[in-house]
Coordinates of C-alpha atoms and ligand atoms in Angstrom, one line a residue:
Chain X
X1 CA 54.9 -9.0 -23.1
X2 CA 57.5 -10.7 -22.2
X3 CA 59.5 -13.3 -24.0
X4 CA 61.6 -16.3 -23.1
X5 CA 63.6 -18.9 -25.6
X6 CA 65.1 -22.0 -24.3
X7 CA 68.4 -22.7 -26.3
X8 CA 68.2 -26.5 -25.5
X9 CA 65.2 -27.0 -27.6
X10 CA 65.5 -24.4 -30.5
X11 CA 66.6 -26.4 -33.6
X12 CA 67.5 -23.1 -35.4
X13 CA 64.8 -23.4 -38.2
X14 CA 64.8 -19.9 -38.1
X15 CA 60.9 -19.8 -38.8
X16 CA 61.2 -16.6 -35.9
X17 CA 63.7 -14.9 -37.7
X18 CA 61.5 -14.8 -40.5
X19 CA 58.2 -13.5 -38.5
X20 CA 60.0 -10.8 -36.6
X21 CA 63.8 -9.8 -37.9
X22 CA 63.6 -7.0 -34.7
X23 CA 63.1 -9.8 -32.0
X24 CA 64.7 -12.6 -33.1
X25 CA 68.2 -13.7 -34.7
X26 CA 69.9 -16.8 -34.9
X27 CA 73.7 -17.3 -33.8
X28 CA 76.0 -17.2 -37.3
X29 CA 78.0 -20.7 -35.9
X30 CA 75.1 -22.9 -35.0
X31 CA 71.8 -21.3 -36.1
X32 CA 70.1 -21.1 -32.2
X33 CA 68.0 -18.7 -31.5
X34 CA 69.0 -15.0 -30.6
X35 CA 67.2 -13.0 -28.4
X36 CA 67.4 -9.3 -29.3
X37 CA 64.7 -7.7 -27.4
X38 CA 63.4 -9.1 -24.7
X39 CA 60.2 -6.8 -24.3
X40 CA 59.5 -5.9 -27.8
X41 CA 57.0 -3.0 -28.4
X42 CA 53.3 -3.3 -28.6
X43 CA 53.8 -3.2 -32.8
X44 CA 55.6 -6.2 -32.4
X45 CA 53.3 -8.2 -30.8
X46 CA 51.4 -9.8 -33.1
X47 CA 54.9 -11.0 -35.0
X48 CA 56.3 -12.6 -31.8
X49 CA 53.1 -14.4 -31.1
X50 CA 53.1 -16.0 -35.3
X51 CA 56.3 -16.9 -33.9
X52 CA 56.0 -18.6 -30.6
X53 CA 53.2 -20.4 -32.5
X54 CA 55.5 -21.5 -35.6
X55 CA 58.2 -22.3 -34.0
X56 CA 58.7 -26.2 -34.4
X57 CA 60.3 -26.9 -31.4
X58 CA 58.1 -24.9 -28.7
X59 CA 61.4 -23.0 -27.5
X60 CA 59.6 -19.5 -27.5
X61 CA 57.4 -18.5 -24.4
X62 CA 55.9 -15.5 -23.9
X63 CA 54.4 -14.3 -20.7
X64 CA 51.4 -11.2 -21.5
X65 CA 50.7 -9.9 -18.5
X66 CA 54.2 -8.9 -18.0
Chain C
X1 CA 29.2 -21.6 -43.5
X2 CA 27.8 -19.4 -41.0
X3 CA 29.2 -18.3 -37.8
X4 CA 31.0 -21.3 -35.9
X5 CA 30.4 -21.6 -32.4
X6 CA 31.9 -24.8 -31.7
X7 CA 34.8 -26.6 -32.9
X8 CA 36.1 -29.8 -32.0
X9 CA 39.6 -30.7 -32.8
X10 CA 40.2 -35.2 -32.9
X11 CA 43.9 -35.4 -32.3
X12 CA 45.7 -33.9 -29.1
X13 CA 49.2 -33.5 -30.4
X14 CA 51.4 -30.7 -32.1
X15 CA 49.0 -30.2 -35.1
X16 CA 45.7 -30.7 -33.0
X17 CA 46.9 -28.5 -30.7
X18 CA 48.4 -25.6 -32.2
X19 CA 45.0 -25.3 -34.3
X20 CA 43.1 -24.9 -31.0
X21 CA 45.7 -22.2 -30.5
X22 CA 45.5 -20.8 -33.4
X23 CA 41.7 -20.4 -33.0
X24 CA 42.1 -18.7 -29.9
X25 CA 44.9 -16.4 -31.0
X26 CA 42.6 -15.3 -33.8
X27 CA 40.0 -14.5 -31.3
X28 CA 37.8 -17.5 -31.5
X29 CA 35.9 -17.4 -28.4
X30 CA 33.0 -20.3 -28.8
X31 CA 33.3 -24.0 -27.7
X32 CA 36.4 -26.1 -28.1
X33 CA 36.7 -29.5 -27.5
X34 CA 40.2 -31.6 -28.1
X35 CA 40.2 -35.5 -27.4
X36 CA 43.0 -37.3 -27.2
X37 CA 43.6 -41.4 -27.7
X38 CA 46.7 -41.0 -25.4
X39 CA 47.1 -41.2 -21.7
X40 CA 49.9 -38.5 -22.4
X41 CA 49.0 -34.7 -22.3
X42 CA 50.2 -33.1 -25.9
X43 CA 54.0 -33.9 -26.3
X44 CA 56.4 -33.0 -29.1
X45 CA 57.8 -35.8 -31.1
X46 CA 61.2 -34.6 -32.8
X47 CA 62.9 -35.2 -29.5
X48 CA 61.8 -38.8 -29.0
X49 CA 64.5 -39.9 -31.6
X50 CA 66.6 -37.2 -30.4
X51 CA 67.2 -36.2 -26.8
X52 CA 64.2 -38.3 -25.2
X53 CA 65.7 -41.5 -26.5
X54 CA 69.6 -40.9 -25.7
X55 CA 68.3 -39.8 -22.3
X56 CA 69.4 -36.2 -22.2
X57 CA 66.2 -35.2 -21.6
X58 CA 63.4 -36.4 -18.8
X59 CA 60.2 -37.5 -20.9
X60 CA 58.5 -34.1 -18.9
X61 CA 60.8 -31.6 -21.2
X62 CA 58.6 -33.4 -24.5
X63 CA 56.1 -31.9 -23.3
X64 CA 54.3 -29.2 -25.6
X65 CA 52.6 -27.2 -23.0
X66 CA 52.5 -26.8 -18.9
X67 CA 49.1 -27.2 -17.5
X68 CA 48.5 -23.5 -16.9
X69 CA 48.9 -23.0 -20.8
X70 CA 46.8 -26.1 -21.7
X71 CA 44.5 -24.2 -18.9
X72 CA 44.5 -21.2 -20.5
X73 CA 43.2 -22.3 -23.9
X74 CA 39.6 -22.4 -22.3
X75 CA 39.3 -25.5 -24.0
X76 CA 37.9 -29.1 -23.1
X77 CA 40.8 -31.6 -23.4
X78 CA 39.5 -35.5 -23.4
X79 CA 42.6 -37.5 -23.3
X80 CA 43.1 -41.4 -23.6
X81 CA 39.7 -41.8 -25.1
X82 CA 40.1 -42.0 -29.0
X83 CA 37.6 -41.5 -31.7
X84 CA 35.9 -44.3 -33.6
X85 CA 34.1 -42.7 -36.1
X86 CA 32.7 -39.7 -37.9
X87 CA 29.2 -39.1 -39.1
X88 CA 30.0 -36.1 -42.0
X89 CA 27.1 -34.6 -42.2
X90 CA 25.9 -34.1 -39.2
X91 CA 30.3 -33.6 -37.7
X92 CA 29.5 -35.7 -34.8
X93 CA 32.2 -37.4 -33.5
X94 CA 32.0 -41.0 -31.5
X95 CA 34.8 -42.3 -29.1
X96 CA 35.6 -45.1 -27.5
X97 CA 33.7 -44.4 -24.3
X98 CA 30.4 -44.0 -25.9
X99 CA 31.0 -39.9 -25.9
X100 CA 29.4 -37.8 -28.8
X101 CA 30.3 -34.6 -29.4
X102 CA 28.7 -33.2 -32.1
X103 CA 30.0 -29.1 -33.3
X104 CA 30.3 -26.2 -36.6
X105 CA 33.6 -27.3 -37.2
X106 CA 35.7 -30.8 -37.2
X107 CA 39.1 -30.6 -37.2
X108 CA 41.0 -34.1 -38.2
X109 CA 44.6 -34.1 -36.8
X110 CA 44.7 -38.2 -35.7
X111 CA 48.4 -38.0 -37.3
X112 CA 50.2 -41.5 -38.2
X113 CA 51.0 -44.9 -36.9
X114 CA 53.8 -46.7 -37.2
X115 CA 54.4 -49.3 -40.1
X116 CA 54.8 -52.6 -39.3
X117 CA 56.5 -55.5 -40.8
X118 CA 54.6 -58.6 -41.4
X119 CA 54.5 -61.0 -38.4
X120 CA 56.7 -58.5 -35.3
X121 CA 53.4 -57.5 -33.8
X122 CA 53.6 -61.1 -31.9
X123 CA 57.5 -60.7 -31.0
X124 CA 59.7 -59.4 -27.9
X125 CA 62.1 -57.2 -28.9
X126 CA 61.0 -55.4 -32.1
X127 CA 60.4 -51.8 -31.9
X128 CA 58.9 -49.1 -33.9
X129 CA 58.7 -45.6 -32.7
X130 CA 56.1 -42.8 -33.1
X131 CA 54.5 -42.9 -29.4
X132 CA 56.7 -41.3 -26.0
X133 CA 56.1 -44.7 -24.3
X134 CA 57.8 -46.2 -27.6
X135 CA 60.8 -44.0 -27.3
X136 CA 60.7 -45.2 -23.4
X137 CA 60.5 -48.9 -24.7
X138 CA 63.5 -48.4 -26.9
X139 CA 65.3 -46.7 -24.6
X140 CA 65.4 -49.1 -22.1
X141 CA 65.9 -52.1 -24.3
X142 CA 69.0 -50.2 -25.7
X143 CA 70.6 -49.6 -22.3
X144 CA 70.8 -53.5 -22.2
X145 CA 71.6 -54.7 -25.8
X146 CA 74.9 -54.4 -27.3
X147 CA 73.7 -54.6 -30.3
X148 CA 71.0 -53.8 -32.8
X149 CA 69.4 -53.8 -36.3
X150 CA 67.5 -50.8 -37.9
X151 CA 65.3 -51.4 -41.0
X152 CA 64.6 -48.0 -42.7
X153 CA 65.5 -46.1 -45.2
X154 CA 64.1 -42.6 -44.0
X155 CA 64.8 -40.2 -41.8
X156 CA 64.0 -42.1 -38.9
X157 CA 65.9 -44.5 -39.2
X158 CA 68.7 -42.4 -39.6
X159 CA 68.0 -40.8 -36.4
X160 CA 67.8 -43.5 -34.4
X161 CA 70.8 -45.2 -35.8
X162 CA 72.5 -42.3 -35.0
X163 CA 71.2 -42.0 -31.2
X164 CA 71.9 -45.9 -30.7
X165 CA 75.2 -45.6 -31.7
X166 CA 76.1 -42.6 -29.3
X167 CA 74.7 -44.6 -26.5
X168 CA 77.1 -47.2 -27.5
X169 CA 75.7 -49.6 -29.0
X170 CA 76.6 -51.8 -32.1
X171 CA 74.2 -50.7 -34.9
X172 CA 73.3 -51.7 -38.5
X173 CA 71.0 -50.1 -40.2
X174 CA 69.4 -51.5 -43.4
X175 CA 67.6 -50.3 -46.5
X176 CA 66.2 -51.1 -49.3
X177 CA 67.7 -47.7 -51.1
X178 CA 71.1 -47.0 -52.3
X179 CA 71.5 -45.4 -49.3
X180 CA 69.8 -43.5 -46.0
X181 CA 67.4 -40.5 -46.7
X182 CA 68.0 -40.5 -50.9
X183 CA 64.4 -40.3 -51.4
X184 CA 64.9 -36.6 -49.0
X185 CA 68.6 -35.5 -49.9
X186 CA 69.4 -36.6 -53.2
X187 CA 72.2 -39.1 -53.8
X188 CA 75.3 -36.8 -53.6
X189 CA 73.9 -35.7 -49.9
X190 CA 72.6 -39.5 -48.9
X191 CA 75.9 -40.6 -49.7
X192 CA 77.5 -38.0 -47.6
X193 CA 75.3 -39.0 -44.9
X194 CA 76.1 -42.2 -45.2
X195 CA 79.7 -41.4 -44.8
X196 CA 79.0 -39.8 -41.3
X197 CA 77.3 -42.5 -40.3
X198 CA 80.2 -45.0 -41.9
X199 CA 83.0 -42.5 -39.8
X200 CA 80.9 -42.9 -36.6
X201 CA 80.7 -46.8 -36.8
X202 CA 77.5 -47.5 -37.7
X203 CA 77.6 -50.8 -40.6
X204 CA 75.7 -49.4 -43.5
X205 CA 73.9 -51.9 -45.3
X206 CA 71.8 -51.0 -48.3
X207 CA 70.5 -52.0 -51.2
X208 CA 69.1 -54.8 -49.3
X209 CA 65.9 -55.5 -48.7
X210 CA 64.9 -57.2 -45.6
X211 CA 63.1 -60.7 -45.9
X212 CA 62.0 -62.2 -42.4
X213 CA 62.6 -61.9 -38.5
X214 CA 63.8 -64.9 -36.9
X215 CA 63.1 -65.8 -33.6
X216 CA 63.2 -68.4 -30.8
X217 CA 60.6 -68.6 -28.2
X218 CA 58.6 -65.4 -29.3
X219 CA 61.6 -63.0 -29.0
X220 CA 63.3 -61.9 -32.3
X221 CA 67.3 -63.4 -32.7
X222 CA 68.1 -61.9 -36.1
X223 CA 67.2 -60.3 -39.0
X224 CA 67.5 -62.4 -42.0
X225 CA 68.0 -60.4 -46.0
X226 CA 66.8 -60.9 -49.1
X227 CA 70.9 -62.2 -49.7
X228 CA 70.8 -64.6 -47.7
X229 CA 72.8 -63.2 -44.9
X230 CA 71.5 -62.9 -41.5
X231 CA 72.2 -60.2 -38.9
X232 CA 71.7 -61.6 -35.3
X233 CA 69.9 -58.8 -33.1
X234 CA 68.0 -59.3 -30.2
X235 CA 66.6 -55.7 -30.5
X236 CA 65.3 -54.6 -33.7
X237 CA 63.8 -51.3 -34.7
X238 CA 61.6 -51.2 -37.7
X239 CA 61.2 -47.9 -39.3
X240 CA 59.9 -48.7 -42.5
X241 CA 57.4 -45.6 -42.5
X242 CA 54.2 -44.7 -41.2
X243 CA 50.2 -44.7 -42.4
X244 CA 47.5 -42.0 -41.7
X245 CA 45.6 -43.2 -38.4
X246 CA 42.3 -43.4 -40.4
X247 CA 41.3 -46.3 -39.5
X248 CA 38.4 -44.7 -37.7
X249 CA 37.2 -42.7 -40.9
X250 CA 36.1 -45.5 -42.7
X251 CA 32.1 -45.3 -42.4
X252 CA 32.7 -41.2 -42.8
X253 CA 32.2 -41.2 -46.5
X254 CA 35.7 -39.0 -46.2
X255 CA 38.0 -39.1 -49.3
X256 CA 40.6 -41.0 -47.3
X257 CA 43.8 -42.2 -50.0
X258 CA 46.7 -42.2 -48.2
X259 CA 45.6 -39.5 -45.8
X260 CA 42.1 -37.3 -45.6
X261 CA 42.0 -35.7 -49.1
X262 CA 41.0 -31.9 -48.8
X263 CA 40.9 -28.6 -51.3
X264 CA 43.4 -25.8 -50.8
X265 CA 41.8 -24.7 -47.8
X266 CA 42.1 -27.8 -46.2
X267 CA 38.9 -28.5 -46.1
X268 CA 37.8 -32.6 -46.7
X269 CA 34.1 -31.9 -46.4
X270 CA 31.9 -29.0 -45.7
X271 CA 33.0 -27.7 -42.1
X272 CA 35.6 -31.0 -41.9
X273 CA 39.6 -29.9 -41.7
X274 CA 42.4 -31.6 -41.6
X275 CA 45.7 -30.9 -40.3
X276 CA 49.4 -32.5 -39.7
X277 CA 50.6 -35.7 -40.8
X278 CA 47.4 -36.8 -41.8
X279 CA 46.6 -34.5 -44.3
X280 CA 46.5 -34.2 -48.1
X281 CA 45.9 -31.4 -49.6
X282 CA 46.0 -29.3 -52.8
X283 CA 48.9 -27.3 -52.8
X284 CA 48.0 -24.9 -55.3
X285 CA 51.7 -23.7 -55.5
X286 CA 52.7 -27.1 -56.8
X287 CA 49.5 -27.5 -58.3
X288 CA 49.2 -30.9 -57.0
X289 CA 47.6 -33.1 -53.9
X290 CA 50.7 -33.5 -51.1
X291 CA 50.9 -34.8 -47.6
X292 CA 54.0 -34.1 -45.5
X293 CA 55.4 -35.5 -42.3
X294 CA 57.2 -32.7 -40.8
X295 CA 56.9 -30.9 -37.3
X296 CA 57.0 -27.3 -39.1
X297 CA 53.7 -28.4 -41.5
X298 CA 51.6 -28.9 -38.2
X299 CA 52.1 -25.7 -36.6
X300 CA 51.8 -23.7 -40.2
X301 CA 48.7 -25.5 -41.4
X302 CA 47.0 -25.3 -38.2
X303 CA 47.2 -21.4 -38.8
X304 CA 45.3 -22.0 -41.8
X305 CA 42.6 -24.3 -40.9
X306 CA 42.2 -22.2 -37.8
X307 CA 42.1 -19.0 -40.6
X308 CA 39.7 -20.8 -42.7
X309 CA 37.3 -22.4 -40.0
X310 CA 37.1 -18.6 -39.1
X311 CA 36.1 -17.6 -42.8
X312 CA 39.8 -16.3 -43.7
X313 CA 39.3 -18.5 -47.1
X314 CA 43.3 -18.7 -47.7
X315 CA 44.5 -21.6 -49.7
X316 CA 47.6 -23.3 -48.2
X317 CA 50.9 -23.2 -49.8
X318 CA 53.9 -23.8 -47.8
X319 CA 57.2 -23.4 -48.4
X320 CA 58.2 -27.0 -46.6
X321 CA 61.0 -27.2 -44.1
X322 CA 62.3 -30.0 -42.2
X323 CA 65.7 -30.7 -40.0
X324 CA 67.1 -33.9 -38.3
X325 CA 69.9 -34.1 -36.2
X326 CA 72.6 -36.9 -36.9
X327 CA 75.4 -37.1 -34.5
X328 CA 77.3 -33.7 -34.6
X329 CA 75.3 -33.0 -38.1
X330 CA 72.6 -30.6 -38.3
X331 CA 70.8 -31.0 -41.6
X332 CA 67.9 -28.9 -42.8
X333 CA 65.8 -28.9 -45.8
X334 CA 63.7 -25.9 -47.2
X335 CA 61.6 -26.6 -50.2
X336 CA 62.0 -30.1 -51.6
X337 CA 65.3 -31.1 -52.6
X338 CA 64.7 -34.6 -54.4
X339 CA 66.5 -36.9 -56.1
X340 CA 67.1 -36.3 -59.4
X341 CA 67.7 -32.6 -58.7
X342 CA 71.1 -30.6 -59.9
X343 CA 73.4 -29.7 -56.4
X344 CA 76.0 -27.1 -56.1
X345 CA 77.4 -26.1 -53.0
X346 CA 77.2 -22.1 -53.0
X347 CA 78.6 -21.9 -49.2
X348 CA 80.7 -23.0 -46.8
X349 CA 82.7 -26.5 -48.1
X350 CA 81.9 -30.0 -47.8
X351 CA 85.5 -30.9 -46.8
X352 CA 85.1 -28.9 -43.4
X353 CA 81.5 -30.3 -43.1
X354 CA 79.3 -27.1 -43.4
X355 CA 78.0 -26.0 -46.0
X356 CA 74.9 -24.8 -48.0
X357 CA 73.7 -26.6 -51.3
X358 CA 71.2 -25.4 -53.5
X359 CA 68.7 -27.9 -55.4
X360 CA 67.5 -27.2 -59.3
X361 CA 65.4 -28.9 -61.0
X362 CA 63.8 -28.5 -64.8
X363 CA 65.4 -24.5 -64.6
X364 CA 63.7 -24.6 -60.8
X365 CA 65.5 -23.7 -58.0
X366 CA 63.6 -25.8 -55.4
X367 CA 65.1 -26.3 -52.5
X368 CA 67.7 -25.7 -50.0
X369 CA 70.0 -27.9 -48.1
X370 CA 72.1 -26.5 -44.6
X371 CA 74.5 -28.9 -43.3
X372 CA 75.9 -27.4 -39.8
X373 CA 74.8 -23.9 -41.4
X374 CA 71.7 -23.0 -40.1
X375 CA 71.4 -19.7 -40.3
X376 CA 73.3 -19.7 -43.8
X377 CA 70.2 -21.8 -45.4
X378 CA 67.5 -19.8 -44.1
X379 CA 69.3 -17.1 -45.3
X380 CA 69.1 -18.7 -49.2
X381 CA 65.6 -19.6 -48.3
X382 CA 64.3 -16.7 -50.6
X383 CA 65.6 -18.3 -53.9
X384 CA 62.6 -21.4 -53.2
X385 CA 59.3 -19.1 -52.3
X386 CA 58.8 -18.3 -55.7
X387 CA 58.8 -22.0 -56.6
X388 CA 55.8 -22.6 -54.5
X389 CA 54.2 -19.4 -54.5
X390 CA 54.0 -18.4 -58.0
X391 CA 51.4 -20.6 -59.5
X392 CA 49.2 -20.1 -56.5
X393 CA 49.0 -16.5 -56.8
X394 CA 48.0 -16.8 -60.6
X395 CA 45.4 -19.1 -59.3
X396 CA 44.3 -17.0 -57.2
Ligands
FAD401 C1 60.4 -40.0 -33.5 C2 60.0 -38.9 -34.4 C3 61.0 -37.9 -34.8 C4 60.7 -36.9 -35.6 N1 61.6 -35.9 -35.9 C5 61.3 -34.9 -36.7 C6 62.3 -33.9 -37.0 O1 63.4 -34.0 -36.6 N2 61.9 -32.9 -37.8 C7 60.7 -32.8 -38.3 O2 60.4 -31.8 -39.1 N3 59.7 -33.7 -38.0 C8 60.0 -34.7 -37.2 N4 59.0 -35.7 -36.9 C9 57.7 -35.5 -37.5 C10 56.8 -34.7 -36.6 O3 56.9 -35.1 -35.3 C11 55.3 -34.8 -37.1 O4 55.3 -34.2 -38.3 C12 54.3 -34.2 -36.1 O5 54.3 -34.9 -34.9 C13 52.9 -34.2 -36.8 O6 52.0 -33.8 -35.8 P1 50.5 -34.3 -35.9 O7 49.8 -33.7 -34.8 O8 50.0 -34.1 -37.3 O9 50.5 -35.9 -35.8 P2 50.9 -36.8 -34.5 O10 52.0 -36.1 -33.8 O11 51.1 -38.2 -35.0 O12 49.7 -36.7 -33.5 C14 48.4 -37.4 -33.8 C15 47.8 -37.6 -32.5 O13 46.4 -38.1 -32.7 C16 46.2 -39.2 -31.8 N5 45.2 -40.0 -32.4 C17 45.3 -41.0 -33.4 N6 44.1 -41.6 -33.7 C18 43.2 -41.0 -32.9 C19 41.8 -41.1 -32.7 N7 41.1 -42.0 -33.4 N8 41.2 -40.3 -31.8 C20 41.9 -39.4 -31.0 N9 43.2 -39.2 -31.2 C21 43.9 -40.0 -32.1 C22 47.5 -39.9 -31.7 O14 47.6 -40.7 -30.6 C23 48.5 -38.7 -31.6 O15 48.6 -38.2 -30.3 C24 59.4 -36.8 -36.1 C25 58.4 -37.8 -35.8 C26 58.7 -38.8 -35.0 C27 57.7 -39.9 -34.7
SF4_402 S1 61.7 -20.8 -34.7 FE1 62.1 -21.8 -32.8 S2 63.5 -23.5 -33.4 FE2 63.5 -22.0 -35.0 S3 65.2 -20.6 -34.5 FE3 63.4 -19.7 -33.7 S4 63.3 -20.4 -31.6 FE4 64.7 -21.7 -32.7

């Protein structure tokens, strides 16, 4: 799995941060969207996809094949 | 109910779509039908107020989903063809076109319209906004005005007062309320917003209701209120709030009162969902029947229905969460805040303009407000779960 997030859209609800602490952070200034692992292990997975699919502004993609 | 083996979903937009998702995600592998009443594949509506209509973004970035992803779902995807009724018991669905599609499971996501006021359907140059080809319309009869009226009191309203200004153009926005989003924030943090807006040139006028359009020849020239000023504007934007696009539920037998009235499972009829804007449900946190407009709410209750239509049985209780963006401000709400709730600033200071504010009520801590502090509120976002957990698990 591979995971993309597009800084433009987040609107740093943080709903990721809350689904998967190891992937995702959120920048102490302005709340976007940190990426901290790129290609999480398989563990992971199911937490990054809750994510991608909460995430209110559509900013996470993920690529599985990857 | 026993096993599903087809769902259709009535509604093509953020909650419609994320609960074909959802389905999928959880490994649903039978039929799944989506139809749309726009021409538009599924699109995201926060940045319509935002960055479609200041015209930082092209309309495509809106979108919710390339067509490879939409491809991907395995799913059949009617757009521009909307449904005009449903017939409960048997969950067939009949639209526009004469289609029926009849399946296990009916999902209603059909969302809100605007709402308008009386008489601006028949006149050029008022605007309300909920659709992409709205936000286009507003966009391009702001470029050309230099100056407009916004009626509203909510969030909207806000937003779009906000947007019109930064484009440049002279804006007064009007409400009935003491002042914009009070109902949302409370009147220590409307007033504040109010403020901004005040700083950034905006004329705030409030308290006043609005009484009549005028007009000349079909096209609106002012806007006239209740003390007997009147505001000349040859582009208008009425966001005076929405209704649940039920219209087509009528002859369902559906519970519909101000939305599609469900249990805590979101369920409004035996194998009928709803989800989104359109739904009211009981939150059995709050022990009480809500319905709540807000892009987060879609994609979470979609994971529910989508859970339940697969036999999960959860009840639905949400911790709510909504953010606008106002100018340079970046607000967001977890858990209700309300009006008559107790406020205390616990980080960060209002003077520098970020800051986190915690909202009590009755001995309940029930909500939390981030102005330009993000990551902050989320961070407090633990004191509120209990609020709307609690009861639940005790009914549970
Ligand atoms: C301009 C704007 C800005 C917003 N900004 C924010 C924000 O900053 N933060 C936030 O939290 N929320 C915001 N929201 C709210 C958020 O967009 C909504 O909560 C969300 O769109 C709800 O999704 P939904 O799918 O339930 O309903 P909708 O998005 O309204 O979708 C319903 C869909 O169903 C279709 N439909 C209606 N009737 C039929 C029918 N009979 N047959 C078939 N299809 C039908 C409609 O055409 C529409 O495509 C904003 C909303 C708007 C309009
Ligand atoms: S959930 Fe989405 S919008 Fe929120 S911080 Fe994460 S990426 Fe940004």
């Amino acid at each position: 799995m591979k995971i993309t997030v597009d800084e433009d859209k987040c609107c740093g609800a943080g709903q990721c941060v809350l689904l998967a602490p190891e992937v995702f952070d959120q920048r102490d200034d302005d709340g976007i969207v940190v990426l901290l692992d790129a290609a999480p292990a398989a563990g992971h997975h199911a937490a990054v996809r809750e994510s991608a699919a909460v995430c209110p502004a559509a900013a996470i993609v993920l690529s599985e094949d990857a | 109910m026993t096993q599903v083996g087809s769902v259709l979903v009535v509604g093509a937009s953020a909650a419609g779509l994320a609960t074909a998702e959802a389905l999928r995600r959880k490994g649903y592998q039978g039929a799944l039908t989506v139809i749309g009443g726009e021409f538009h594949p599924p699109y995201d509506r926060p940045p319509l107020s935002k960055q479609v209509l200041a015209g930082e973004w092209v309309p495509e970035r809106a979108q919710l989903r390339t067509a490879d992803q939409l491809a991907a779902l395995d799913a059949e995807i009617v757009l521009q063809d909307p449904a005009r009724s449903l017939d409960t018991a048997a969950r067939t669905v009949r639209t526009a076109s004469g289609r029926a599609v009849r399946a296990d499971a009916v999902v209603i996501a059909t969302g809100l319209r605007s709402r308008a006021f009386p008489g601006q359907q028949s006149l050029e140059g008022v605007h309300t906004l909920r659709s992409l080809d709205d936000a286009l319309a507003l966009r391009s009869a702001l470029q050309s005005a230099d100056r407009t009226v916004v009626i509203g009191d909510g969030v909207l309203g806000a937003e779009i007062a906000a947007t019109a200004r930064g484009m440049g153009v002279d804006v007064t926005l009007v409400g009935m309320l003491t002042a914009p989003m009070v109902g949302l924030l409370g009147s220590r943090m409307a007033a504040r917003l109010a403020q901004l807006h005040t700083d950034r040139g905006v004329h705030m006028e409030f308290g006043v209701a609005v009484e009549f359009l005028q007009e000349e020849r079909g096209r609106v020239t002012a806007v006239g209120l209740a003390d007997g000023r009147v505001l000349p504007a040859r582009t208008v934007v009425v966001a005076i709030g929405s209704v649940p696009a039920t219209d087509w539920l009528t002859d369902s037998g559906l519970t519909v009162a101000d939305g599609v009235v469900c249990d805590a499972f979101c369920q409004a009829a035996d194998g009928v969902y709803a989800v989104g804007d359109v739904a009211r449900w009981h939150h059995r946190g709050l022990g009480k029947f809500v319905r709540w407009e807000n892009r987060t709410n879609a994609n979470e209750q979609a994971a529910a229905v989508a859970a339940n239509i697969l036999g999960e049985n959860r009840p639905y209780t949400p911790v709510p969460y909504m953010w606008t963006d106002q100018f340079d401000a970046k607000i967001q709400a977890h858990g209700l805040l309300g009006e008559d709730a107790d406020v205390q600033v616990v980080e960060g200071s209002e003077e520098d303009g970020r800051f986190v504010a915690l909202y009590r009520r009755d001995g309940h801590m029930t909500g939390v407000l981030g102005w330009n502090m993000p990551k902050q509120a989320r961070l407090h976002r633990a004191a509120v779960v209990d609020h709307y957990t609690a009861q639940a698990a005790l009914h549970a």
